[in-house]
Tab-separated table of C-alpha atoms in Angstrom:
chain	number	residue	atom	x	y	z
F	156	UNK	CA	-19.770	-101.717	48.900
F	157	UNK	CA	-20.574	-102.063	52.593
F	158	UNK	CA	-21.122	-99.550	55.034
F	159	UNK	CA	-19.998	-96.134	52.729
F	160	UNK	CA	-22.181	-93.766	54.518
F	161	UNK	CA	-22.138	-95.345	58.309
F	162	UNK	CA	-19.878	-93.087	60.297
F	163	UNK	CA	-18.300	-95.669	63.170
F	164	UNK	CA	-16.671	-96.816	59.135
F	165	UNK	CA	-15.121	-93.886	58.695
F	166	UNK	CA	-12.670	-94.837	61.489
F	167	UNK	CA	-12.472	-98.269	60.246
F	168	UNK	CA	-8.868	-97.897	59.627
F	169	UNK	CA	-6.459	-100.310	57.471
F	170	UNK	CA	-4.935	-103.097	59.402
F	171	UNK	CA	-1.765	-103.649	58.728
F	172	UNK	CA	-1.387	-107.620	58.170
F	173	UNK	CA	1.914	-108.782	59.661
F	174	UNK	CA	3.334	-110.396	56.549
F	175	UNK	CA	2.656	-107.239	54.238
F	176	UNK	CA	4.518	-104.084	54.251
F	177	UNK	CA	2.278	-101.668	53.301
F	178	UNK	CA	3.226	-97.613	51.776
F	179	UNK	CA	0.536	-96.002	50.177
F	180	UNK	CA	2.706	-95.479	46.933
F	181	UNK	CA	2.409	-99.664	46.358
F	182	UNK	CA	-0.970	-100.432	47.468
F	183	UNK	CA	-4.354	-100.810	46.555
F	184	UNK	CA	-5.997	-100.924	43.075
F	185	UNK	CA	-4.066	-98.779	40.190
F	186	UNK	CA	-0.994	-99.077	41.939
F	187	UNK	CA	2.054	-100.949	39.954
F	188	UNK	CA	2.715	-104.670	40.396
F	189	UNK	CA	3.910	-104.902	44.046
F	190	UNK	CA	7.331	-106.946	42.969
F	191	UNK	CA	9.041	-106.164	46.259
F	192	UNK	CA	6.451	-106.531	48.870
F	193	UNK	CA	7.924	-109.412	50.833
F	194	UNK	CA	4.668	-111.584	50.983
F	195	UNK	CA	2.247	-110.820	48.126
F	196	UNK	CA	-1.119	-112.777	47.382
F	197	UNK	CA	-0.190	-116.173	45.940
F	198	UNK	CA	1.460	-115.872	42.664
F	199	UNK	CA	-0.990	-118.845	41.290
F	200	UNK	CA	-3.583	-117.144	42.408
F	201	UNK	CA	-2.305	-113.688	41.836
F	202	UNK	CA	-1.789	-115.537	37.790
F	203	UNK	CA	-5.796	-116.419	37.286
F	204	UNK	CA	-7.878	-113.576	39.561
F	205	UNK	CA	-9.565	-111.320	36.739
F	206	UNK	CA	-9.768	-107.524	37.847
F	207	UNK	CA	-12.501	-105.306	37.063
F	208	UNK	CA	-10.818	-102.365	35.480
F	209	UNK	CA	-10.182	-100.763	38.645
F	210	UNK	CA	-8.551	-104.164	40.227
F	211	UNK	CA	-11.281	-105.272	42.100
F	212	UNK	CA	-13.129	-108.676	42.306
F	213	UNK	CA	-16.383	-108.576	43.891
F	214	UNK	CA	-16.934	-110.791	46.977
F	215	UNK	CA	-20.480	-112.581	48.077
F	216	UNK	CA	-20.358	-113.239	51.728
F	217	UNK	CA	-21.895	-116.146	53.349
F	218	UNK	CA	-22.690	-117.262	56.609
F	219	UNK	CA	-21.106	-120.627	56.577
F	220	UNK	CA	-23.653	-122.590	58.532
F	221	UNK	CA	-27.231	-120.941	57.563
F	222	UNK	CA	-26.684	-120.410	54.157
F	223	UNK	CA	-27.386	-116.369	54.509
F	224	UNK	CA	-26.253	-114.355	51.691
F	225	UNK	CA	-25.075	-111.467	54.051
F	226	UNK	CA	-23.297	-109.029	51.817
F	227	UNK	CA	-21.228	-108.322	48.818
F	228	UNK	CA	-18.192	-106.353	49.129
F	229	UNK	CA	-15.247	-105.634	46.969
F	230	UNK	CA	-11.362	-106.989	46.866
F	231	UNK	CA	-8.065	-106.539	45.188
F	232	UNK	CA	-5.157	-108.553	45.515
F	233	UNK	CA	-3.794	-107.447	48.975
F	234	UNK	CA	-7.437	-107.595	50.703
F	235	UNK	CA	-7.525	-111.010	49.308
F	236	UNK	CA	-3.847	-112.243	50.813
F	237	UNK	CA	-4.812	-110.276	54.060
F	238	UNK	CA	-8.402	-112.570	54.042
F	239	UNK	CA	-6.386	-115.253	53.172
F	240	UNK	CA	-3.452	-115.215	55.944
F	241	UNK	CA	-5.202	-113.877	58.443
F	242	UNK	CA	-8.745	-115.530	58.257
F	243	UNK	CA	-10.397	-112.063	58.727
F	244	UNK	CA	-12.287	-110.939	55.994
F	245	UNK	CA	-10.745	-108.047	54.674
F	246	UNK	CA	-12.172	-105.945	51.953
F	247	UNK	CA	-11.118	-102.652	49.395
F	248	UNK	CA	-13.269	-99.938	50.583
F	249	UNK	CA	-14.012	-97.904	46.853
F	250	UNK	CA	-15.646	-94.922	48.627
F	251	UNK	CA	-12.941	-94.154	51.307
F	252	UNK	CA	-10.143	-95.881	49.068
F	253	UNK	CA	-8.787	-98.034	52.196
F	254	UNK	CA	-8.790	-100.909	53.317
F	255	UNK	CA	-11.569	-102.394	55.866
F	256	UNK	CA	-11.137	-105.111	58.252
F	257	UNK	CA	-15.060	-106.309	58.658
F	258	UNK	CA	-15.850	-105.392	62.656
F	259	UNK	CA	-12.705	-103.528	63.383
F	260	UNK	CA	-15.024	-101.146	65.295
F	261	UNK	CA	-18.546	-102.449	65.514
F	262	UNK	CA	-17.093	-106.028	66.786
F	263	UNK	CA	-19.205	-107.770	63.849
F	264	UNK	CA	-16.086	-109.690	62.849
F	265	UNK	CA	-16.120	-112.350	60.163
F	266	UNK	CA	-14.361	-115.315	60.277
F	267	UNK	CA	-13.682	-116.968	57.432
F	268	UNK	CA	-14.190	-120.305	57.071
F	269	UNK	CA	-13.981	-121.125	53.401
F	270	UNK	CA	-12.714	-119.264	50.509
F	271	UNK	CA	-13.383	-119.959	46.655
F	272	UNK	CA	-12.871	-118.467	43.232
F	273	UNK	CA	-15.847	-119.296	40.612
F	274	UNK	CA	-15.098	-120.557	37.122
F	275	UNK	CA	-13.901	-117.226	35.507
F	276	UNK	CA	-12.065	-116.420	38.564
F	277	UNK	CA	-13.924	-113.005	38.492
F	278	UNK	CA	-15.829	-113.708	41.673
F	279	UNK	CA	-14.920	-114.281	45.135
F	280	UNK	CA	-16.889	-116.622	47.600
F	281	UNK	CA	-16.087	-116.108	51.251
F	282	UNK	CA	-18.169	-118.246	53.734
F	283	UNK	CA	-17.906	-116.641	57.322
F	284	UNK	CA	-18.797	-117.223	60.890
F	285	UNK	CA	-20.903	-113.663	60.922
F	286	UNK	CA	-20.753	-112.302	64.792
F	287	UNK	CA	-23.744	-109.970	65.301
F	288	UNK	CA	-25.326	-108.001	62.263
F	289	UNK	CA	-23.339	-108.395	58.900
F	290	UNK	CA	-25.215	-104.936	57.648
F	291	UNK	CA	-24.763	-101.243	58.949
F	292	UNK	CA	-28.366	-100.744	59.313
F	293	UNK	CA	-28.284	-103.599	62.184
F	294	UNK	CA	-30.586	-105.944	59.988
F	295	UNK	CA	-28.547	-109.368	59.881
F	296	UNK	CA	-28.091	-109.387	56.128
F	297	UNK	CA	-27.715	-106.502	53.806
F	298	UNK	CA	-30.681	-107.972	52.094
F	299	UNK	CA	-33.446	-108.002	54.228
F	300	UNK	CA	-34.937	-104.239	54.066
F	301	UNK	CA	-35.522	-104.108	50.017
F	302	UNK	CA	-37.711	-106.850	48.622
F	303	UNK	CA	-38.930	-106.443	45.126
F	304	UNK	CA	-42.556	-108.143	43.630
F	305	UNK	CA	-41.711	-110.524	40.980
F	306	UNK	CA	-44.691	-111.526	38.847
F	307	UNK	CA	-46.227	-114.590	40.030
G	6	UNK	CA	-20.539	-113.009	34.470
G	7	UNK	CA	-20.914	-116.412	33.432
G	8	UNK	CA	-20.422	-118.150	30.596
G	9	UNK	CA	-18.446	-116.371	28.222
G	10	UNK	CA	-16.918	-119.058	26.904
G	11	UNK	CA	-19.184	-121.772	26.195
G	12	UNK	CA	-20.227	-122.272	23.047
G	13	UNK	CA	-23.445	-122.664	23.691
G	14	UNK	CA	-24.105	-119.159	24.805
G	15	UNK	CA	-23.046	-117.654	21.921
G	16	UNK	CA	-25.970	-118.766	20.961
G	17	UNK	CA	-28.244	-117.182	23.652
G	18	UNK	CA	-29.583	-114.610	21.915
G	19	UNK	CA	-31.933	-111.886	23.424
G	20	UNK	CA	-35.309	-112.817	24.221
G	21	UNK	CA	-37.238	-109.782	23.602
G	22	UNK	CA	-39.944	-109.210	26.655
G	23	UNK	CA	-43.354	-109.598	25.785
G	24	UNK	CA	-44.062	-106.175	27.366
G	25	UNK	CA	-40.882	-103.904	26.338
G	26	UNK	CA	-39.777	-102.987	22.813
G	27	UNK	CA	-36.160	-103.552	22.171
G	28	UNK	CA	-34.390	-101.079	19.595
G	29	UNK	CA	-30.345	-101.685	19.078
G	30	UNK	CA	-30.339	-97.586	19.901
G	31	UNK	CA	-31.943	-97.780	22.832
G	32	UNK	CA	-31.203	-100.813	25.399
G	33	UNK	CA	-28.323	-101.696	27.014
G	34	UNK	CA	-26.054	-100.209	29.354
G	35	UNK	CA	-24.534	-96.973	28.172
G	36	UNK	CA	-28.016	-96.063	26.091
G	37	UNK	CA	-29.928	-92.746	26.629
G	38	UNK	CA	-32.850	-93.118	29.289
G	39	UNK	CA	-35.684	-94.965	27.933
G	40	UNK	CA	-38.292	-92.116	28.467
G	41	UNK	CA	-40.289	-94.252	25.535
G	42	UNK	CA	-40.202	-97.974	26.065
G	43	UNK	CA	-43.477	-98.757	27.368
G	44	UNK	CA	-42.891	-100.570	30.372
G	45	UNK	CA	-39.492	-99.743	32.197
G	46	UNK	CA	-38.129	-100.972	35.299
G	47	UNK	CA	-40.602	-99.122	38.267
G	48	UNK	CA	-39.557	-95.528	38.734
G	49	UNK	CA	-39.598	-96.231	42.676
G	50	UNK	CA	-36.885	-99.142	41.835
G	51	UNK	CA	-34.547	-97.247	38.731
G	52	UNK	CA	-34.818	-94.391	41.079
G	53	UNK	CA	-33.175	-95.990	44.127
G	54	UNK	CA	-31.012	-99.067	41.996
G	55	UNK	CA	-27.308	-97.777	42.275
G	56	UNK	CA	-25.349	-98.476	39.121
G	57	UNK	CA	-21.426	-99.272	37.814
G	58	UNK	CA	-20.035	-96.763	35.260
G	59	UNK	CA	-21.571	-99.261	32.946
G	60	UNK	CA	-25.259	-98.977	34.333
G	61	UNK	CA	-24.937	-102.393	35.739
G	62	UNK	CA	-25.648	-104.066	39.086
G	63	UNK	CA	-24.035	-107.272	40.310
G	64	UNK	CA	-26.512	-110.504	40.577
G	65	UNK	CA	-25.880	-112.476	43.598
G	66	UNK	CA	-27.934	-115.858	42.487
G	67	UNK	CA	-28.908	-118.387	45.178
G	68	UNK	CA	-30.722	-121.639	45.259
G	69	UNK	CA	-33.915	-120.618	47.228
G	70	UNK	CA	-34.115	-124.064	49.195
G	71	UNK	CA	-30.254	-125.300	49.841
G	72	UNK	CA	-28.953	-121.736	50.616
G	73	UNK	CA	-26.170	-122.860	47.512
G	74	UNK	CA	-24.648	-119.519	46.264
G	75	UNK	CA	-24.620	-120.522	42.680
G	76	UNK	CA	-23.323	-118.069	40.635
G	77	UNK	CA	-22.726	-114.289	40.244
G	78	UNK	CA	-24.187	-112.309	37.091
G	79	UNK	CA	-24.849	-108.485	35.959
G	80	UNK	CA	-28.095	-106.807	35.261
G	81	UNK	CA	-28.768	-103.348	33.973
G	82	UNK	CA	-32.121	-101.795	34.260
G	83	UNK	CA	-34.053	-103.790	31.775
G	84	UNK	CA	-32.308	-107.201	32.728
G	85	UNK	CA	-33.888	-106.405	36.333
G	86	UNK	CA	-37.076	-105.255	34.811
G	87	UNK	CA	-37.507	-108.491	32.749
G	88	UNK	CA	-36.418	-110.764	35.489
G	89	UNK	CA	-39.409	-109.530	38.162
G	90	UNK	CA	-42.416	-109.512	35.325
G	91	UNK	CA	-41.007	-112.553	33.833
G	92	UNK	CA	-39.545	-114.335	36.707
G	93	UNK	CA	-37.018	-115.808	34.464
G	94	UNK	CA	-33.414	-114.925	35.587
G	95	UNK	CA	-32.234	-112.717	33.042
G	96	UNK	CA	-28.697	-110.718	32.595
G	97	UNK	CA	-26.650	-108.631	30.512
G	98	UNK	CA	-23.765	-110.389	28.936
G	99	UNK	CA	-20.771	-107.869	29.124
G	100	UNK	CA	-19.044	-110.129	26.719
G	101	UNK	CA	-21.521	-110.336	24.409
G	102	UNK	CA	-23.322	-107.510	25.129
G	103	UNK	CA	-26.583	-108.580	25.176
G	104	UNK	CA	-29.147	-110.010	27.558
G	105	UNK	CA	-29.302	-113.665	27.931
G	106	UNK	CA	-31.999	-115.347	29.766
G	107	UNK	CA	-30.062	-118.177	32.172
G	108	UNK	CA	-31.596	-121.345	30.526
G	109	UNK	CA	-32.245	-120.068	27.213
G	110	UNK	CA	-30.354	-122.673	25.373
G	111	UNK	CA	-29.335	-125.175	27.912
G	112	UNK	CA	-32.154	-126.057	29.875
G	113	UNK	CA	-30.434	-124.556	33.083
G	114	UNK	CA	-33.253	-122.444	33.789
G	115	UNK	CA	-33.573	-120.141	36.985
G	116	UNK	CA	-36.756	-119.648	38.369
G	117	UNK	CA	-36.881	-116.776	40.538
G	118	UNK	CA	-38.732	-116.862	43.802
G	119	UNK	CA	-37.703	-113.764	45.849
G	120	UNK	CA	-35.119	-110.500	44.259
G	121	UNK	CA	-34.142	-108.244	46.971
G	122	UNK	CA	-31.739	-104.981	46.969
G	123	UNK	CA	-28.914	-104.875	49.222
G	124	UNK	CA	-29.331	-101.464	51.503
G	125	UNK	CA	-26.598	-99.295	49.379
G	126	UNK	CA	-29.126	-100.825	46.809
G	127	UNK	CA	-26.246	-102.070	44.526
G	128	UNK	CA	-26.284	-105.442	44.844
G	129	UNK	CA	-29.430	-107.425	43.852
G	130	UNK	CA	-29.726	-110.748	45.430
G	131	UNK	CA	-32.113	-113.707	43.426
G	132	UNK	CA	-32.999	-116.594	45.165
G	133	UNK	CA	-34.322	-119.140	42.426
G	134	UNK	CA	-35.310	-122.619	41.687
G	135	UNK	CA	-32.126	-123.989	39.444
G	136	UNK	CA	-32.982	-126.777	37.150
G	137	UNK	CA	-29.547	-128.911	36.799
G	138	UNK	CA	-26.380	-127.308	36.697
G	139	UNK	CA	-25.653	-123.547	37.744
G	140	UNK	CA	-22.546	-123.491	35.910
G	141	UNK	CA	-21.324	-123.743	32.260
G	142	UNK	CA	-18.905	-126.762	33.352
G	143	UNK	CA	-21.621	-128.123	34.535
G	144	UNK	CA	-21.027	-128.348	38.165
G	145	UNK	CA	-23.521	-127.433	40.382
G	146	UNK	CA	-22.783	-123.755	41.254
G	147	UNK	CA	-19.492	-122.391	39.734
G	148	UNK	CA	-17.919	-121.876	43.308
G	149	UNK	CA	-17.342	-125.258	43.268
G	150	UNK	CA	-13.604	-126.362	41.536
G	151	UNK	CA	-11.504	-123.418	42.748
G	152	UNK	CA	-11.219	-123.394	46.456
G	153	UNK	CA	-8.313	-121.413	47.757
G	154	UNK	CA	-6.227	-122.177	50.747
G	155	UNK	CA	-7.392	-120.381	54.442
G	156	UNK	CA	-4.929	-119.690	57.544
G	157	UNK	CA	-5.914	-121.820	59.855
């Protein structure tokens, strides 16, 4: 998970996507089977995601064009329809138990530009148009700081 | 994690490290801390690496050249400790429950050319050299068949 200890996150508030109506008592992972929300994710998709036991599906983020591996960050079913619908990348935020548009406050939107599910549809694949620095620290990828030797 | 379901991995048994003795009672996520194997993962890595409730970390694995995000996979300590003195991609099967070296059985092997830690250090990112398929359907990466619909 992305940015759990950078403070400008903590007021990275939930977004409320125009479709959705959200109430704390019927969102986010753990909470029942959201049959009355008016515009759910995808029932087809909804039918072959597969949840970690929390209800989350990890996401690998990708700058579209470069190739970058940026980040990884973590959906359920709603971040994925609000990523879907609204082509922002939206994620499930485990630490502050909210959800986070990417860039609400820093400005380092991403705009999605392709989404896909892998073969056990336990793994999301978003490829973004990254503005600025995907990672907290200000390094462009979450990856760059912590290189490990592998034997040659 | 990948290929659950294909026959042939049943049948990708663990390949014991030349450099780490493997008891039942002692590897794996969920065992006691190996204060006794020989050679386990660096302190100065186990001591930073930021693990599930299952001791694992998510694999991001990417072809080092293309930039192709091929597949996702989970390593606990001693995955990650044979992968970097190996350099052969190695995970723990939560199906299976056992470590599985990516190539074992079908030739698929993964290389690895560069592992880096994300900067929550919870994600590990492999680039690698991917002989052949990536996936167990045997398309290239496994984010290839199931692309899901974006807002425009």
């Amino acid at each position: 998970m992305r940015k759990s200890h950078h403070p400008r996150m903590l007021r990275d508030v939930a977004r409320p996507a125009a479709t959705t109506r959200r109430t704390p008592a019927v969102t986010g992972p753990g909470a029942p089977v959201r049959q009355n929300c008016p515009m759910p994710l995808d029932p087809k998709i909804a039918g072959r995601l597969k949840r970690d036991r929390d209800g989350l599906v990890p996401a690998v983020v990708q700058q579209h064009d470069t190739g970058e591996v940026l980040m990884l960050a973590w959906m359920d079913d709603e971040a994925l329809h609000r990523t879907l619908t609204t082509g922002r990348a939206t994620y499930w935020s485990r630490s502050r138990r909210s959800y986070w548009v990417k860039g609400e406050t820093s400005g380092h939107v991403q705009w999605v530009k392709h989404v896909a599910l892998d073969c056990d549809a336990d793994t999301i694949l978003l490829r973004v148009d990254q503005v600025g620095a995907a990672c907290h620290t200000g390094d462009r990828t979450c990856f760059d700081a912590d290189v490990l030797e592998v034997a040659p």
